[in-house]
PDB file of C-alpha atoms in Angstrom:
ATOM      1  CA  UNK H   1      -7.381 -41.810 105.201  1.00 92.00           C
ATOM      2  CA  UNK H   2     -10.483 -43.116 106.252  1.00 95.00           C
ATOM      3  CA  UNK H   3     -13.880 -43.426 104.327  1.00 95.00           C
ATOM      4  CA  UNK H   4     -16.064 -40.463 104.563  1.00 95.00           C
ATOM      5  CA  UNK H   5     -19.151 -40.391 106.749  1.00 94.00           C
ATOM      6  CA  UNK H   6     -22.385 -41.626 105.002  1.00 96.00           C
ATOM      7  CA  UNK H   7     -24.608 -38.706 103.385  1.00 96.00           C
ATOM      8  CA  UNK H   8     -27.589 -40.556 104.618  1.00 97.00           C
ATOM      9  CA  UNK H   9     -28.729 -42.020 107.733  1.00 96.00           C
ATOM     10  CA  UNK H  10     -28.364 -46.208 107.721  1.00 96.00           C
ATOM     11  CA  UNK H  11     -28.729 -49.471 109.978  1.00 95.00           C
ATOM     12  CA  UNK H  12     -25.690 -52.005 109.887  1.00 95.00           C
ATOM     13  CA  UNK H  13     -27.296 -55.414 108.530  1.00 97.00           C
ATOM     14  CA  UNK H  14     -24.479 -57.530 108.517  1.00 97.00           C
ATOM     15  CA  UNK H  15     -21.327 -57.713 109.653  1.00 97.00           C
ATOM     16  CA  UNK H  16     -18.204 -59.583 108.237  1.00 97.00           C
ATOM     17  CA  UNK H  17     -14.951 -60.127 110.589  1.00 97.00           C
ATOM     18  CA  UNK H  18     -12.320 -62.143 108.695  1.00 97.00           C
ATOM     19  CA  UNK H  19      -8.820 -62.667 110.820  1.00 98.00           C
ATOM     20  CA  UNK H  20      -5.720 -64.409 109.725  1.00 98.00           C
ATOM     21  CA  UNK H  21      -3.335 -64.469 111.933  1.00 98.00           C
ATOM     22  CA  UNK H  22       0.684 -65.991 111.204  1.00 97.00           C
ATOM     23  CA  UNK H  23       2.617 -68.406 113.888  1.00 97.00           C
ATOM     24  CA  UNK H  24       6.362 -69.248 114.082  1.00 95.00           C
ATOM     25  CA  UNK H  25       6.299 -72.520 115.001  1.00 96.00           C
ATOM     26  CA  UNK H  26       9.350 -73.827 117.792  1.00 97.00           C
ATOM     27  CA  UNK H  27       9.479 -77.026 114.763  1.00 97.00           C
ATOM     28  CA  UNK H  28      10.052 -74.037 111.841  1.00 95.00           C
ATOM     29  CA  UNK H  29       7.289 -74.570 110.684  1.00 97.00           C
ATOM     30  CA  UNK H  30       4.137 -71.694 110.167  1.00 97.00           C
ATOM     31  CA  UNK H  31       0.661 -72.114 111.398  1.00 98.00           C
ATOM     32  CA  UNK H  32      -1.837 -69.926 109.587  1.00 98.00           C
ATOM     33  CA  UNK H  33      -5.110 -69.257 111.613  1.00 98.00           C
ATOM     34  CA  UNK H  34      -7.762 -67.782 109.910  1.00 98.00           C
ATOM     35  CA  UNK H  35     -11.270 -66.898 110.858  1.00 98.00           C
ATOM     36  CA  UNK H  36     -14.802 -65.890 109.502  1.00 98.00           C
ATOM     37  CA  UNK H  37     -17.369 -64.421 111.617  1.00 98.00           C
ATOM     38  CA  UNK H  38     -20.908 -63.119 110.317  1.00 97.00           C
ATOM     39  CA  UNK H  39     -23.565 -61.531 112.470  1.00 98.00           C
ATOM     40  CA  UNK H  40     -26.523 -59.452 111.299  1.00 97.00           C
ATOM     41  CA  UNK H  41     -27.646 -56.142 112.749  1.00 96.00           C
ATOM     42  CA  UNK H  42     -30.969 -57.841 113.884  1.00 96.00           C
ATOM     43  CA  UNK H  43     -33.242 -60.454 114.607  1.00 96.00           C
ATOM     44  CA  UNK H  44     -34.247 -62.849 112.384  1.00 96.00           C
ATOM     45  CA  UNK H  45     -36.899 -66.126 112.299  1.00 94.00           C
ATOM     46  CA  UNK H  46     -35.228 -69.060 111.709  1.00 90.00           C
ATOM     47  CA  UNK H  47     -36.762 -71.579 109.315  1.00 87.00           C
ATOM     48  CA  UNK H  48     -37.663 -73.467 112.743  1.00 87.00           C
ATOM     49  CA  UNK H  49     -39.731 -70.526 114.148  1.00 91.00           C
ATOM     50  CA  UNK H  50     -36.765 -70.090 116.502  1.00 92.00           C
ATOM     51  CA  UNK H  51     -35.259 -66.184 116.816  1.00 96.00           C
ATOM     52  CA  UNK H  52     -31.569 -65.516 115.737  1.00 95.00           C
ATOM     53  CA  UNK H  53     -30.826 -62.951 117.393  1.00 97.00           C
ATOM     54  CA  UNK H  54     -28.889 -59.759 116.212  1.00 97.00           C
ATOM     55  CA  UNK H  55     -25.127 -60.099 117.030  1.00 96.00           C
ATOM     56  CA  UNK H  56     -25.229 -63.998 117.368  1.00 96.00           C
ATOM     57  CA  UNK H  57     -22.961 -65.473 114.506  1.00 97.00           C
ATOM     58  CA  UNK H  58     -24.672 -66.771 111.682  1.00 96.00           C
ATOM     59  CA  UNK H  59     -21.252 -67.915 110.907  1.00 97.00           C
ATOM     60  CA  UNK H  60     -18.148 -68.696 113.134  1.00 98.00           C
ATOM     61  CA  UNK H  61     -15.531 -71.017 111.100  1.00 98.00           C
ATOM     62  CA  UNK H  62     -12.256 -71.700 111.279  1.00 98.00           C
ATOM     63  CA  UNK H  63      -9.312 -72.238 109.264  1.00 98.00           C
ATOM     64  CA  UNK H  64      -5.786 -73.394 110.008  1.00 98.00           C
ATOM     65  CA  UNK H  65      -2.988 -74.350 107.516  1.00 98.00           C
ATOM     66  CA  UNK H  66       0.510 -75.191 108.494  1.00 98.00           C
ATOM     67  CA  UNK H  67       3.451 -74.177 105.922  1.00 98.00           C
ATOM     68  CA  UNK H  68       7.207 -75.003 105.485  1.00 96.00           C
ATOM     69  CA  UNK H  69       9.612 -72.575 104.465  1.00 93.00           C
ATOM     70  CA  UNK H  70       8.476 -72.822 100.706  1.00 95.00           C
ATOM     71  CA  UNK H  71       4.868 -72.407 101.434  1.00 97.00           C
ATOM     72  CA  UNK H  72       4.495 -75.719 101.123  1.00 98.00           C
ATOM     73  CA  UNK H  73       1.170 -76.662 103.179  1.00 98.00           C
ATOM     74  CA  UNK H  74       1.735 -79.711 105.902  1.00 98.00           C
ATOM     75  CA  UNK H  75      -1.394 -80.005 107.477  1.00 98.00           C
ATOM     76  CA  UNK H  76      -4.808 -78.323 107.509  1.00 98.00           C
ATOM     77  CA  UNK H  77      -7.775 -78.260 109.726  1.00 98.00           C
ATOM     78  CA  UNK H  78     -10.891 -76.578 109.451  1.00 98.00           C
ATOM     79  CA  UNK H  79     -13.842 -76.242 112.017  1.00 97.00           C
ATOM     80  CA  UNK H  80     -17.128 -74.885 112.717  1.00 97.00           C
ATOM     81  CA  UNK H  81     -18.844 -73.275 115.713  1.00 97.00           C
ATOM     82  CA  UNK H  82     -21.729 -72.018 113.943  1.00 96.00           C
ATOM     83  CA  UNK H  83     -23.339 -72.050 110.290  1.00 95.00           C
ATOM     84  CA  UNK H  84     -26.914 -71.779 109.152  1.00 91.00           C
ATOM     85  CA  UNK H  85     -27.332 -75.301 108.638  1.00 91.00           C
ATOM     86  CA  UNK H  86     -25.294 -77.232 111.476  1.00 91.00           C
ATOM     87  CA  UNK H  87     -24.502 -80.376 110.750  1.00 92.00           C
ATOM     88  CA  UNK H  88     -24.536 -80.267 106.928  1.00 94.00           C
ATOM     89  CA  UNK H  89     -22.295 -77.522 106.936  1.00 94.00           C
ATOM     90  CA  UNK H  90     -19.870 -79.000 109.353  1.00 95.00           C
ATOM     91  CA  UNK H  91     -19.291 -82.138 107.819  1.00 97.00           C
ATOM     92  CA  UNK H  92     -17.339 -80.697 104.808  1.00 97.00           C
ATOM     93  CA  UNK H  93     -14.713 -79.729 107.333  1.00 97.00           C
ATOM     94  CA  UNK H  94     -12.524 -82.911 107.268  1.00 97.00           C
ATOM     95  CA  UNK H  95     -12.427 -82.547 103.490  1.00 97.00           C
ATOM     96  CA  UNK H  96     -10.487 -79.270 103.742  1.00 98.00           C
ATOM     97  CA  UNK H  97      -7.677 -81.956 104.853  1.00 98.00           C
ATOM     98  CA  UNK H  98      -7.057 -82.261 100.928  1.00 98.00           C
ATOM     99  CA  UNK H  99      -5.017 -78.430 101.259  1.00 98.00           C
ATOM    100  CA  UNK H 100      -2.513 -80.683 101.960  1.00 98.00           C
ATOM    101  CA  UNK H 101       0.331 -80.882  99.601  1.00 98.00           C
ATOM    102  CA  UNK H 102      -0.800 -77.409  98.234  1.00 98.00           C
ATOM    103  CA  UNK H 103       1.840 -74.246  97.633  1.00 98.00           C
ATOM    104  CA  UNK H 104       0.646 -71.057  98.422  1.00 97.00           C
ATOM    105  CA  UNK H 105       2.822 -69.018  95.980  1.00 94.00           C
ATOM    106  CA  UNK H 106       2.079 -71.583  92.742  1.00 95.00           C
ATOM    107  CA  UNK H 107      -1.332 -71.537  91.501  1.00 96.00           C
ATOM    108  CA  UNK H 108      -3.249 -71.836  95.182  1.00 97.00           C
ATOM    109  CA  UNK H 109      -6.505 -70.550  94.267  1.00 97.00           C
ATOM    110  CA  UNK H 110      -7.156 -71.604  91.281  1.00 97.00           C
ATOM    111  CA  UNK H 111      -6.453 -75.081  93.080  1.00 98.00           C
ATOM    112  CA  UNK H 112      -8.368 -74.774  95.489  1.00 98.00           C
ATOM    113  CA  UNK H 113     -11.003 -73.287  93.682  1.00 96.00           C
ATOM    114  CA  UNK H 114     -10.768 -76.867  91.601  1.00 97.00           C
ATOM    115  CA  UNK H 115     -10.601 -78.847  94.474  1.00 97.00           C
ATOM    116  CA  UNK H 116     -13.638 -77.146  96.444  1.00 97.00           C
ATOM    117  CA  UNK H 117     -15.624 -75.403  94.005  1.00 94.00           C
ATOM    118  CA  UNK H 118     -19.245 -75.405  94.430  1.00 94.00           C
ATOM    119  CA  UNK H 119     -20.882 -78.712  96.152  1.00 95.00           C
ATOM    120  CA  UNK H 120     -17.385 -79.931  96.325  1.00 96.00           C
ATOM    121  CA  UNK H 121     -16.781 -77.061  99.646  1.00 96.00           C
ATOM    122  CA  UNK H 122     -17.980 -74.644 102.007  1.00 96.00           C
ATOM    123  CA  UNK H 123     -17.946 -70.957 100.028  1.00 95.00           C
ATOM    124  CA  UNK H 124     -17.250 -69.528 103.190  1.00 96.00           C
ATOM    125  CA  UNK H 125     -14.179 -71.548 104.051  1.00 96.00           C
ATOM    126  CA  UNK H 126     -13.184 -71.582 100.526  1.00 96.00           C
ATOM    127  CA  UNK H 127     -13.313 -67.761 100.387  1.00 95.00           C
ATOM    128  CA  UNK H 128     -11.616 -67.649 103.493  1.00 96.00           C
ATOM    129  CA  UNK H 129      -8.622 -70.162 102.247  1.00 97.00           C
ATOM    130  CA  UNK H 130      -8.184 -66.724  99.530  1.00 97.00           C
ATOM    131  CA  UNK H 131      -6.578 -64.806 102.273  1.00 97.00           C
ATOM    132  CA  UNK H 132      -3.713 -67.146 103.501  1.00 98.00           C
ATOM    133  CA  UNK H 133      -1.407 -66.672 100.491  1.00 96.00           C
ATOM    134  CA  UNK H 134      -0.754 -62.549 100.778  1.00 94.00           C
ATOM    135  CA  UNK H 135      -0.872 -63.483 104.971  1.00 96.00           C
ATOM    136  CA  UNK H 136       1.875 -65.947 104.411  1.00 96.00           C
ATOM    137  CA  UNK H 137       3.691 -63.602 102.521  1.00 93.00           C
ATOM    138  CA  UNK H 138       3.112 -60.662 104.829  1.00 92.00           C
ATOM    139  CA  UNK H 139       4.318 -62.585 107.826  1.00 91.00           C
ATOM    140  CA  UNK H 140       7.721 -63.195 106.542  1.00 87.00           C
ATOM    141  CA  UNK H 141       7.943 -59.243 105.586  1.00 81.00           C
ATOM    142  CA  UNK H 142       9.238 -58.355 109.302  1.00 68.00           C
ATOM    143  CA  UNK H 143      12.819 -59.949 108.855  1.00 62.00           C
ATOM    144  CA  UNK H 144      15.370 -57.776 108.400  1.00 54.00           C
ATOM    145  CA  UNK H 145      16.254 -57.263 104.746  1.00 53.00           C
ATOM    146  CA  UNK H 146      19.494 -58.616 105.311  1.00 52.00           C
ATOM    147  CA  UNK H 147      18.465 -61.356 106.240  1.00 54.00           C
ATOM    148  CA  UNK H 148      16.237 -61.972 103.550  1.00 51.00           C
ATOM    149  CA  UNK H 149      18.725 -60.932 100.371  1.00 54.00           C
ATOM    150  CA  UNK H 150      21.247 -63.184 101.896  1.00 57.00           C
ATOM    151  CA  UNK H 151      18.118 -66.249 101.478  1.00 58.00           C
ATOM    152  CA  UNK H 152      17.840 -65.383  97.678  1.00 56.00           C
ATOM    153  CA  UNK H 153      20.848 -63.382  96.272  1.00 62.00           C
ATOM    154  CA  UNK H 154      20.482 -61.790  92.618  1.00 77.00           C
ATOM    155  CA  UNK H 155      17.022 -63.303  92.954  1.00 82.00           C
ATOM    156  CA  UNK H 156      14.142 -60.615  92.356  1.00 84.00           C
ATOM    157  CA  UNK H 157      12.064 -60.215  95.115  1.00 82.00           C
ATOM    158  CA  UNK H 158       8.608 -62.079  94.142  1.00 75.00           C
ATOM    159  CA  UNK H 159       6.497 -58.673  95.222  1.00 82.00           C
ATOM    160  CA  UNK H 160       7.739 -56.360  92.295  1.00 87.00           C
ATOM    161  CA  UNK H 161       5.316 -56.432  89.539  1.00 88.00           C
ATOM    162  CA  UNK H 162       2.613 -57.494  91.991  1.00 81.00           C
ATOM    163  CA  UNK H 163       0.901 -54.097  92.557  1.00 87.00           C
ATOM    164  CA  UNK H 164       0.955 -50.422  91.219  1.00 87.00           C
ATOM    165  CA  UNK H 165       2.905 -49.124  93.575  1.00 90.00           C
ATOM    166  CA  UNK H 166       5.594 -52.323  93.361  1.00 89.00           C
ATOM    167  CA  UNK H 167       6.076 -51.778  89.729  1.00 92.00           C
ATOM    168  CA  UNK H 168       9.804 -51.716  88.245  1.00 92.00           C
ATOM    169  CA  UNK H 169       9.205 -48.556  86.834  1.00 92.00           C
ATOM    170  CA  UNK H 170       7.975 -46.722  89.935  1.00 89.00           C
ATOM    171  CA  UNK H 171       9.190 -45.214  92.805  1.00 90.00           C
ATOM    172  CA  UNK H 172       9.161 -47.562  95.718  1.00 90.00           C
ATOM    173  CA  UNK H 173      11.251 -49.397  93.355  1.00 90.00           C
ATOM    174  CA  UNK H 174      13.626 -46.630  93.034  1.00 91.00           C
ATOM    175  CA  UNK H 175      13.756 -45.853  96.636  1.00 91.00           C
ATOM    176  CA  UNK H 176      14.272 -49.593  97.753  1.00 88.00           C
ATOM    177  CA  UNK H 177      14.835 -52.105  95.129  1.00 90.00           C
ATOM    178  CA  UNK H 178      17.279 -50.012  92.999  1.00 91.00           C
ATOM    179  CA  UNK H 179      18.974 -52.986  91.226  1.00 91.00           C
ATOM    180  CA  UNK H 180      15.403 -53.453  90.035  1.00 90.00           C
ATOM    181  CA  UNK H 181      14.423 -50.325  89.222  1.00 92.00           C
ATOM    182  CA  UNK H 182      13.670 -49.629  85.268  1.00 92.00           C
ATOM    183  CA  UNK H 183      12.209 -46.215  85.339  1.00 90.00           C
ATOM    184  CA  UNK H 184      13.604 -43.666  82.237  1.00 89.00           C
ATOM    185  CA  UNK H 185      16.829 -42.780  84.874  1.00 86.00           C
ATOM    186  CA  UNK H 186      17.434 -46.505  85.629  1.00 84.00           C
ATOM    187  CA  UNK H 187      20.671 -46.592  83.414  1.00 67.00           C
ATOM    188  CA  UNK H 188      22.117 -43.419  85.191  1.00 55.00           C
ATOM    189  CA  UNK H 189      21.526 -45.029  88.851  1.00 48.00           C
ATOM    190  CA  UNK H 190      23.324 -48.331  87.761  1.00 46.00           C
ATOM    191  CA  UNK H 191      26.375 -46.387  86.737  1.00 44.00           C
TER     192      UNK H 191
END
């Protein structure tokens, strides 16, 4: 269900494209692309006197992780092709190298939120770094379940508990995680 149509006539002003997208490396490993685009919905004077126009990025960065099997991160890189002020904003891109060594599933953000808080980062590619935990996750959701209970028997899987709709006590955990299911007829399923 979509979001219903404005009650009042409006102009877009800015526009915010984040994409993440997950690679199977040939090696095993997982590259983790991610990038943030900004435009604004017109023209603008830059402190210069130039004229930004509308629809040219204001913002165009890049982020790229690479993961092992445990989320572990191998290698980052991060890159700019645009920000509002060039050079200072691109040189805190080799710095983004310190992701290394970082897990995704244990305490990433508030890491990196550590590591790269204010002066320390970019907000923008810190913000962006947010996104590559739930990605990571997501792109290992395609294998067949099999597959994955046979990786981490009697283990529960690390999404219960993670949302409303993944609680124990609900019904997608009825329907498909029954051996975790503790809603009031969990005792007469287990039977």
């Amino acid at each position: 269900m979509s979001l219903p149509p404005s009650d009042s006539p409006r102009k877009s002003m800015h526009t915010r494209t984040v994409r993440v997208e997950a690679f199977l490396r040939e090696d095993g490993l997982w590259d983790l692309d991610a990038e943030l685009l900004d435009v604004k919905g017109y023209d603008f004077s830059k402190h210069s006197g130039a004229l930004h126009p509308a629809g040219l990025p204001v913002h165009k960065m890049q982020l790229r992780v690479t993961i092992d099997d445990e989320f572990t991160i191998k290698a980052a890189a991060a890159a700019y092709d645009a920000a509002p002020y060039n050079q200072n904003c691109f040189q805190i891109a080799p710095d983004y190298q310190d992701l290394v060594g970082m897990n995704l599933l244990r305490g990433f953000r508030n890491a990196v939120k550590e590591r790269f808080g204010r002066t320390a980062g970019c907000t923008h590619m810190t913000e962006m770094s947010y996104l590559l935990p739930t990605v990571a996750i997501q792109s290992r959701a395609g294998r067949p379940r099999k597959q994955r209970d046979a990786e981490l028997p009697n283990k529960r899987p690390f999404q219960l508990e993670g949302c409303h709709a993944l609680r124990l006590d609900g019904e997608v955990a009825k329907e498909f995680y029954p051996e975790w299911y503790t809603g009031p007829d969990a005792e007469v399923r287990r039977e």
